Structures are given as C-alpha cells and as structure tokens.
CSV table of C-alpha atoms in Angstrom, one decimal:
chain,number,residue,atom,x,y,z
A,1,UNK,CA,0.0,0.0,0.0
A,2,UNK,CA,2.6,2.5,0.6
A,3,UNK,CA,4.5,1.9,-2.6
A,4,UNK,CA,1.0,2.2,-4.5
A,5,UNK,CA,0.7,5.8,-2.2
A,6,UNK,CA,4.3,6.5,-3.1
A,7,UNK,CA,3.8,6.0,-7.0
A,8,UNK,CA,0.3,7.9,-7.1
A,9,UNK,CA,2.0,11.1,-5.6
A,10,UNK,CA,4.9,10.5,-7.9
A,11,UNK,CA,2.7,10.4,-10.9
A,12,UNK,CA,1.0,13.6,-9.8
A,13,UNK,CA,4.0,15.7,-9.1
A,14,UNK,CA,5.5,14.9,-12.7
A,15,UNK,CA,2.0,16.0,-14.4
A,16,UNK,CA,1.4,18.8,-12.0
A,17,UNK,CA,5.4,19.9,-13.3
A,18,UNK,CA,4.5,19.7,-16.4
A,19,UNK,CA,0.8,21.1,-16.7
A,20,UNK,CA,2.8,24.4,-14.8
A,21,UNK,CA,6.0,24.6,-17.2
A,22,UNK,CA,3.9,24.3,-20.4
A,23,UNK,CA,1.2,26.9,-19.7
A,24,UNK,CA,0.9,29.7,-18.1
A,25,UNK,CA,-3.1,29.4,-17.1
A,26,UNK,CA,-5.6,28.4,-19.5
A,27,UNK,CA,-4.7,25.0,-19.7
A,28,UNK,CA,-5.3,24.4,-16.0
A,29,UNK,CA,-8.1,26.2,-15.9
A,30,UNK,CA,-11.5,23.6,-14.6
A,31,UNK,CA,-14.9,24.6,-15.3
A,32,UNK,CA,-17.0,24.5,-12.2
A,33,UNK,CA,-20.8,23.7,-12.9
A,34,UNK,CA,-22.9,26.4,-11.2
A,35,UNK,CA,-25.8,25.6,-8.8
A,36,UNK,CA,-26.7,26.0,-4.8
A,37,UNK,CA,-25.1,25.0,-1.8
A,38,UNK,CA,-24.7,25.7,1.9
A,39,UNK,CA,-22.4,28.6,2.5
A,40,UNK,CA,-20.7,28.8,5.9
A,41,UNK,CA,-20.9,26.6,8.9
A,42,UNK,CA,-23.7,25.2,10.8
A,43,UNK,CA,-24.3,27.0,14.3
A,44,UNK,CA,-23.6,23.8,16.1
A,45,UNK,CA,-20.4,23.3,14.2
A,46,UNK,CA,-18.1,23.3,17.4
A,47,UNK,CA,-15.2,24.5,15.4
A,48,UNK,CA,-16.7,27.1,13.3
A,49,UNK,CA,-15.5,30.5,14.0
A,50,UNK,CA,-18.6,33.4,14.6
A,51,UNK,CA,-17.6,34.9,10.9
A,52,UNK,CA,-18.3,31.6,9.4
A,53,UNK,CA,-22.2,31.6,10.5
A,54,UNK,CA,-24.8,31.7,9.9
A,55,UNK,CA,-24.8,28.5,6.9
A,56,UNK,CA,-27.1,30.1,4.2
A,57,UNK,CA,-27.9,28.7,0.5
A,58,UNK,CA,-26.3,30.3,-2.1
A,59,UNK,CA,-26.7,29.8,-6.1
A,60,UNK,CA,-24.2,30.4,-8.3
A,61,UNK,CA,-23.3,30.5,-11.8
A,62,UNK,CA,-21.1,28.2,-13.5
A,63,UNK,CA,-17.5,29.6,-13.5
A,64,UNK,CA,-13.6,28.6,-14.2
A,65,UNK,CA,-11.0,28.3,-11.5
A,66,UNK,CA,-7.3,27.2,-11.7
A,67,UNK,CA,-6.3,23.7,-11.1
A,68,UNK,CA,-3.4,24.9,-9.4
A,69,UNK,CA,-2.4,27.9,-7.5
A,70,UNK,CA,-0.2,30.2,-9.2
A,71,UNK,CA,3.3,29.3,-8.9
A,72,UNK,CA,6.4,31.3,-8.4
A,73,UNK,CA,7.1,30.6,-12.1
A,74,UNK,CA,4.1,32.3,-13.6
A,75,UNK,CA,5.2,35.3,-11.2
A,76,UNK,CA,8.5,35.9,-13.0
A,77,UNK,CA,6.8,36.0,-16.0
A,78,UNK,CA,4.8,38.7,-14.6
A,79,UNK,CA,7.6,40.8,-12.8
A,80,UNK,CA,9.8,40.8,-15.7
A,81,UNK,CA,7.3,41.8,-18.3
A,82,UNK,CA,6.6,45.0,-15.8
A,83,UNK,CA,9.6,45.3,-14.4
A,84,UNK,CA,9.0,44.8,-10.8
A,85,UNK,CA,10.9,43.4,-8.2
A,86,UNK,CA,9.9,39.7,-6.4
A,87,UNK,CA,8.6,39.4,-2.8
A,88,UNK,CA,10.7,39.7,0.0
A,89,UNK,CA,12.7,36.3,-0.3
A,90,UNK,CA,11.6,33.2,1.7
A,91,UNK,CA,14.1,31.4,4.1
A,92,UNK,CA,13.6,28.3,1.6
A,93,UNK,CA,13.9,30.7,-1.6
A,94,UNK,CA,12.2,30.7,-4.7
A,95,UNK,CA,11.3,27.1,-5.6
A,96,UNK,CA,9.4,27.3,-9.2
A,97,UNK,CA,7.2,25.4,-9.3
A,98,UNK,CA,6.2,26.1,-5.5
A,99,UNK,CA,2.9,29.1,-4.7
A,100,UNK,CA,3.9,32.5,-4.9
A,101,UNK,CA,3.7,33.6,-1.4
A,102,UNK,CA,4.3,37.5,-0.3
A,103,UNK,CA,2.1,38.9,-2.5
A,104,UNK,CA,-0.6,41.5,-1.9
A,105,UNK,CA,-4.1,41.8,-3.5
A,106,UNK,CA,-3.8,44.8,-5.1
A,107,UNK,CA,-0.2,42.5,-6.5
A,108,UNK,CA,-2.8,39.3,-7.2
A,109,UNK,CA,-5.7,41.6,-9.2
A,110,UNK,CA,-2.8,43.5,-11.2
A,111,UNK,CA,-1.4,40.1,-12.3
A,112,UNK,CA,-4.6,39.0,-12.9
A,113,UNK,CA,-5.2,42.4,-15.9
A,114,UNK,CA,-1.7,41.2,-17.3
A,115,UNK,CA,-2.7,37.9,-17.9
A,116,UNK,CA,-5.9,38.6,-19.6
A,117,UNK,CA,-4.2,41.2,-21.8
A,118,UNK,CA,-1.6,38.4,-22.6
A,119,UNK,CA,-3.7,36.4,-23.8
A,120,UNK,CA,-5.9,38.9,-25.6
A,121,UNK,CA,-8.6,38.6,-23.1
A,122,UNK,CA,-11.2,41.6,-21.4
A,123,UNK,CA,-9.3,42.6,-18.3
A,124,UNK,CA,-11.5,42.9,-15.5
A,125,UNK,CA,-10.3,45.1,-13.0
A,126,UNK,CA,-10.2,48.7,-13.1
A,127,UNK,CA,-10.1,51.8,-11.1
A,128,UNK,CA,-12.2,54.7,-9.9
A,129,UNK,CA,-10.6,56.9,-7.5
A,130,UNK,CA,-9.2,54.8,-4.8
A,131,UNK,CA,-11.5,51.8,-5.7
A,132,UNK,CA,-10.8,48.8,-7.7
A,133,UNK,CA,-14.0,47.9,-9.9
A,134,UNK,CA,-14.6,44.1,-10.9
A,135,UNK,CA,-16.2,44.0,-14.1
A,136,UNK,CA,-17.3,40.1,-13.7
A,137,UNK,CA,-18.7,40.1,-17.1
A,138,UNK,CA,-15.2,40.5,-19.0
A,139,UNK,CA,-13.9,37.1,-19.6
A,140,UNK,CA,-10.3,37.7,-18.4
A,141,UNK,CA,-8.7,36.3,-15.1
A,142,UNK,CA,-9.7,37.4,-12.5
A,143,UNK,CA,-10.1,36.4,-8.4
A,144,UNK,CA,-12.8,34.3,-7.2
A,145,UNK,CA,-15.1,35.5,-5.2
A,146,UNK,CA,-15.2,33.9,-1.5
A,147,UNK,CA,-18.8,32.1,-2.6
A,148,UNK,CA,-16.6,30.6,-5.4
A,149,UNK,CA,-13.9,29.9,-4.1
A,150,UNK,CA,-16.4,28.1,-1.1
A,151,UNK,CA,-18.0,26.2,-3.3
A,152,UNK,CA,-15.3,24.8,-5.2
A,153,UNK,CA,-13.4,23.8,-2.3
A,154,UNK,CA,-16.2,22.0,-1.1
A,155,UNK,CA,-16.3,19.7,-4.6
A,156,UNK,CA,-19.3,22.0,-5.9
A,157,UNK,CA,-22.5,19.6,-7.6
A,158,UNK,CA,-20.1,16.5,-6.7
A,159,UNK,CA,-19.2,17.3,-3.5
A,160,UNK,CA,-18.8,14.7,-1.1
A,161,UNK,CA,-19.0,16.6,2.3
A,162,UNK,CA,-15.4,15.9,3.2
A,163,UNK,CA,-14.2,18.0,6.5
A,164,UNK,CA,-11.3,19.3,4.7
A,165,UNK,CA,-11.2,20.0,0.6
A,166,UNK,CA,-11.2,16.1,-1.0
A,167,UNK,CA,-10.9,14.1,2.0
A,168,UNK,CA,-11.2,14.0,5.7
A,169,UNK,CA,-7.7,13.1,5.7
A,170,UNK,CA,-5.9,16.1,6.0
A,171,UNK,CA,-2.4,14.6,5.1
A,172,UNK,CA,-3.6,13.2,1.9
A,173,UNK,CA,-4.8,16.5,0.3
A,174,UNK,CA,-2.8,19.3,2.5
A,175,UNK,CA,0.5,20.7,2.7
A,176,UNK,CA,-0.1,22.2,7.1
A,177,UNK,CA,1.5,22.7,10.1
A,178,UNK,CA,1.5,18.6,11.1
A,179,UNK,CA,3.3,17.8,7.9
A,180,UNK,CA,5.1,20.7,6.0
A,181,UNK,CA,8.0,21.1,7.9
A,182,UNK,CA,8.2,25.0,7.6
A,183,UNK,CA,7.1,25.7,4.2
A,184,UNK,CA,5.2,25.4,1.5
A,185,UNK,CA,5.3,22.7,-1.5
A,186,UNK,CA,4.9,22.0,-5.1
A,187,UNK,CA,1.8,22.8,-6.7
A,188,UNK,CA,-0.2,19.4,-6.9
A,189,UNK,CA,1.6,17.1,-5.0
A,190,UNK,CA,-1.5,16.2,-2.4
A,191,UNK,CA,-4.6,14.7,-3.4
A,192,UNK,CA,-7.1,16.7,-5.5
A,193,UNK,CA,-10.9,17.5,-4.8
A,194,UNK,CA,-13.8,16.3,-5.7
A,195,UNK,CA,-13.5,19.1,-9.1
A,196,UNK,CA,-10.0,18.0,-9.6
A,197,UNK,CA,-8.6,21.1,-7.6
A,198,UNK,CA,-5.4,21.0,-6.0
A,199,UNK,CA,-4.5,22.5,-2.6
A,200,UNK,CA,-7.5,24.0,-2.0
A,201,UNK,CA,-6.9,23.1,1.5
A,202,UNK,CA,-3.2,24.5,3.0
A,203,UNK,CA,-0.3,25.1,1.0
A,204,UNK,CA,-1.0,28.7,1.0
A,205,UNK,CA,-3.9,31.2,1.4
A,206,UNK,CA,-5.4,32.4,-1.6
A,207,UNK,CA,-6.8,36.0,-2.0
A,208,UNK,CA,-10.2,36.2,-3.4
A,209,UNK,CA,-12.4,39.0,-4.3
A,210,UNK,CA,-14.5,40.2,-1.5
A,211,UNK,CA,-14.2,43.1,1.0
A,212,UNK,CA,-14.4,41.0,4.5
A,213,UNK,CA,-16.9,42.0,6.7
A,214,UNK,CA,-17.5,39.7,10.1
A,215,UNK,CA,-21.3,39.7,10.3
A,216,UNK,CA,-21.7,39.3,6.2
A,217,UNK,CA,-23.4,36.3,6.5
A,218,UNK,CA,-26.0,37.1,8.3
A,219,UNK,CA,-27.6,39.9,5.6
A,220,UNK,CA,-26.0,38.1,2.0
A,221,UNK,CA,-28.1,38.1,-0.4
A,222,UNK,CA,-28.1,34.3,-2.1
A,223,UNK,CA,-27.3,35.0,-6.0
A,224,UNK,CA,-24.1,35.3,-6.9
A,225,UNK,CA,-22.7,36.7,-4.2
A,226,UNK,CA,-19.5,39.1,-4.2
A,227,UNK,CA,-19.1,40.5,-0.6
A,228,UNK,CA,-20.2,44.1,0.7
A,229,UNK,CA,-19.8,46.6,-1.5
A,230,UNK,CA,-17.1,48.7,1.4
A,231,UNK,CA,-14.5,47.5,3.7
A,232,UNK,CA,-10.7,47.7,4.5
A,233,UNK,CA,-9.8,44.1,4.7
A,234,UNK,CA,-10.1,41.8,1.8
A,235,UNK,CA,-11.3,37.8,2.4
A,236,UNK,CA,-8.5,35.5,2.2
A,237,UNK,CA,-9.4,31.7,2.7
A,238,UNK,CA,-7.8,28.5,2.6
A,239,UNK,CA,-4.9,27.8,5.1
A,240,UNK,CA,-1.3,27.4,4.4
A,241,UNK,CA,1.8,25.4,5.4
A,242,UNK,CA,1.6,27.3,8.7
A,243,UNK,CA,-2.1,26.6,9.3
A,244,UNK,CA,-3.5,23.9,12.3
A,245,UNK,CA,-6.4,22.1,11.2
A,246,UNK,CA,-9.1,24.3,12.1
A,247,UNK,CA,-8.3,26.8,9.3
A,248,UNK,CA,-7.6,24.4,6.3
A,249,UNK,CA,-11.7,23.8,6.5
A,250,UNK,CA,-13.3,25.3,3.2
A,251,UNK,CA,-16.1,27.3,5.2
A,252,UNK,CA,-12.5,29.3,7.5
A,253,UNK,CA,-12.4,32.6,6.9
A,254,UNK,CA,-9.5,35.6,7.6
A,255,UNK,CA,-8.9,38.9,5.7
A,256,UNK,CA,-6.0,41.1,5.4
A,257,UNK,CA,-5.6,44.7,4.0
A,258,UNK,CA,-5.1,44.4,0.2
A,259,UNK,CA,-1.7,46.2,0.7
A,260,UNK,CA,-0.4,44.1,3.2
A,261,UNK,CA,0.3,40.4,3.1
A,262,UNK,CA,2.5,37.5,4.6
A,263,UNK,CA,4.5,34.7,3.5
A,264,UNK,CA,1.9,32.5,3.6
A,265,UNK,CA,-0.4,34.1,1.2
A,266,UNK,CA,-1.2,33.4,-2.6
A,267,UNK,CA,-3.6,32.9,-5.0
A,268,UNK,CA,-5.3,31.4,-7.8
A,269,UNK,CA,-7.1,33.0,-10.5
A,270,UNK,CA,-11.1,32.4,-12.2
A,271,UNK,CA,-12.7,33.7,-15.0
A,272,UNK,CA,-16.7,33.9,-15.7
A,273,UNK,CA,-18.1,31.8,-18.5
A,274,UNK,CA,-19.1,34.2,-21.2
A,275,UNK,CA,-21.7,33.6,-23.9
C-alpha cells in the first residue's frame, strides 16, 4: 500500500510539473458547474468561528478556476514583463514550481489584468478613484469571489462533504502545520478534490475577491454573491503550510488589508463563462 501511495503522488507531481512549465493558465483552468449550496458553517459546528455563520444557501453561476495555485514561475513571467521586483525572499527561496507567497491583492488583481491582456482577453479590474472595480462580465482572469472559491473547495455539484477540501484526511490533500516542515510545496503534490482542484486546502492562502466584513453572513443576499460593497480588509481563505487544522476547512475565513500580506499568502485566478 505505501509503494501504490508512493507511486500515485509521484505520478502527480510529474504531471502537476509539467501542466505548470507548459502553460501559463488556460490550460489548468476547470470549469465549475454552477448551482446551490450551503455557504458557511452550521451553528452547532463546534469549530466554526462566529464569521463563518450563519450557513445560508447560495446559487451560483457556472465559472472557471485554476487547477493549481499560481506558482512562483508564472510570477517571474509577470515581474519581468513590468519590471518589478519579487517578494521579500523566503528562508527556503524561490522554488518554481512552488505558490507565490508574499504577494498583496492589489499585487494578485494586477497580475490577474496582465494575464488577460496576454492572452488577448477583457481585463477585468479597473479603477475609480481609490476603488478597484470588478467588471465580472469581461472574460479575463480574475479572483474568485469567497462564494466561489467556497463552493469549489467543497467539490461543488459533486461534492462529497469531506471536513477538509477532497478528504477527511488532511495529510492526503494538504501541505499544514502537522506535515510541512516549515514551508510550502509543489503545486499538486497532495490529493485533489472532488473538481480535480489541488490544494485547495493548506499550501498557501489564496486571496479572493470580497471586502471581509465579520457579520456578512447574516444579511448576504443568495445569488451570486460578491461580498459588501465597502471595507478595508479583503477575504482570504484557505490555510497554508503554517495553518493547524481548524483553518484548512473550506467554510474558514481571515482577511488582510489588500496592501499588506505575509509569507503565507497566494492565490489562484477564475474567469466567468461568457456567452
């Protein structure tokens, strides 16, 4: 059994390696069926944290969402083409095909308009004054938004109501705390989802869209959510490397200001299906 285990993760590191070195995005990208699900975490949920309640039903619409998170690769393509300097470096340096970590959102939504103008696609972010606008009918990359990025963690239409995101064994499908040894990984080397989706739980937090706001829940309207419309901390969800149990769960919930971060945030991108 533990040479089978050994091969499996083998065999998905190599095509993880080379989905990553052969594509920038589009390639990875998996389309998520829309439909309804429970947002958030039952009351009696022990372990839930106040912000993650009340659970409320939600309907979305079917979107995209990277198989992977972006990598530190896809980064350097993005820092040299603007000419910008990497992250402060990590004590275990810059690994290629490992998440970028240190990045900002305001950093994440900018490389986000350069990838849709690479590959000749709508951006979707722009700004008006001091505030970022999220045009979510372009079809370039853009974040998801927390309902989203909820949903697909949780396997969307086929999910199986695992405790973490694929299994309700952590170790097989997370890169945390218990196992990481200070750090994160490469992209894909745990088990995926239910949608195929990769490190969804751990490795490192992923920015989405949405202003944060504590007592959201209990006033969010059910279609298509996108957050409140005003805040100063943006939604980050996920876990990392860094992360005990508790916050690897897909309903967890932090936020940060968009021009702050740590070394244990990153991101993926999404893109809406346009007609």
């Amino acid at each position: 059994m533990k040479k089978i285990t050994f091969y499996s993760t083998l065999l998905i590191t190599l095509l993880s390696l080379f989905a990553f070195k052969n594509s920038l995005i589009d390639s990875n990208l998996i389309r998520i069926q829309g439909g309804t699900f429970k947002m958030g975490s039952k009351d009696s949920d022990g372990l839930a944290d106040v912000d993650e309640q009340k659970e409320h039903t939600v309907n979305l619409n079917t979107f995209e969402i990277s198989k992977f998170e972006v990598t530190v690769w896809e980064w350097k393509q993005f820092i040299k083409a603007n000419k910008m300097k990497m992250p402060v470096k990590p004590t275990w340096g810059w690994q290629d095909n490992y998440p970028i970590n240190g990045v900002t959102w305001n950093e994440a939504i900018a490389y986000c308009n350069w990838l849709s103008k690479k590959e000749k696609l709508q951006p979707v972010y722009s700004k008006k004054g001091p505030n970022f606008i999220c045009n979510f009918k372009a079809n370039g990359y853009r974040l998801p938004t927390e309902a989203e990025w909820e949903f697909a963690a949780k396997g969307g239409a086929s999910s199986k109501s695992f405790k973490y995101s694929g299994s309700n064994n952590l170790d097989d499908i997370a890169w945390h705390k218990g196992n990481s040894k200070g750090s994160p990984h490469t992209i894909g080397t745990k088990l995926p989802n239910e949608l195929g989706l990769h490190d969804m739980s751990g490795n490192v937090w992923e920015w989405c869209w949405d202003w944060y706001n504590k007592d959201f829940y209990k006033q969010e309207k059910g279609e298509n959510p996108r957050g409140p419309e005003m805040g100063e901390r943006r939604t980050v969800r996920g876990g990392s490397w860094d992360s005990q149990p508790n916050y690897v769960r897909p309903a967890n919930r932090i936020s940060t200001e968009p021009n702050k971060t740590h070394e244990f945030y990153g991101f993926r991108v999404a893109r809406t299906i346009t007609k």
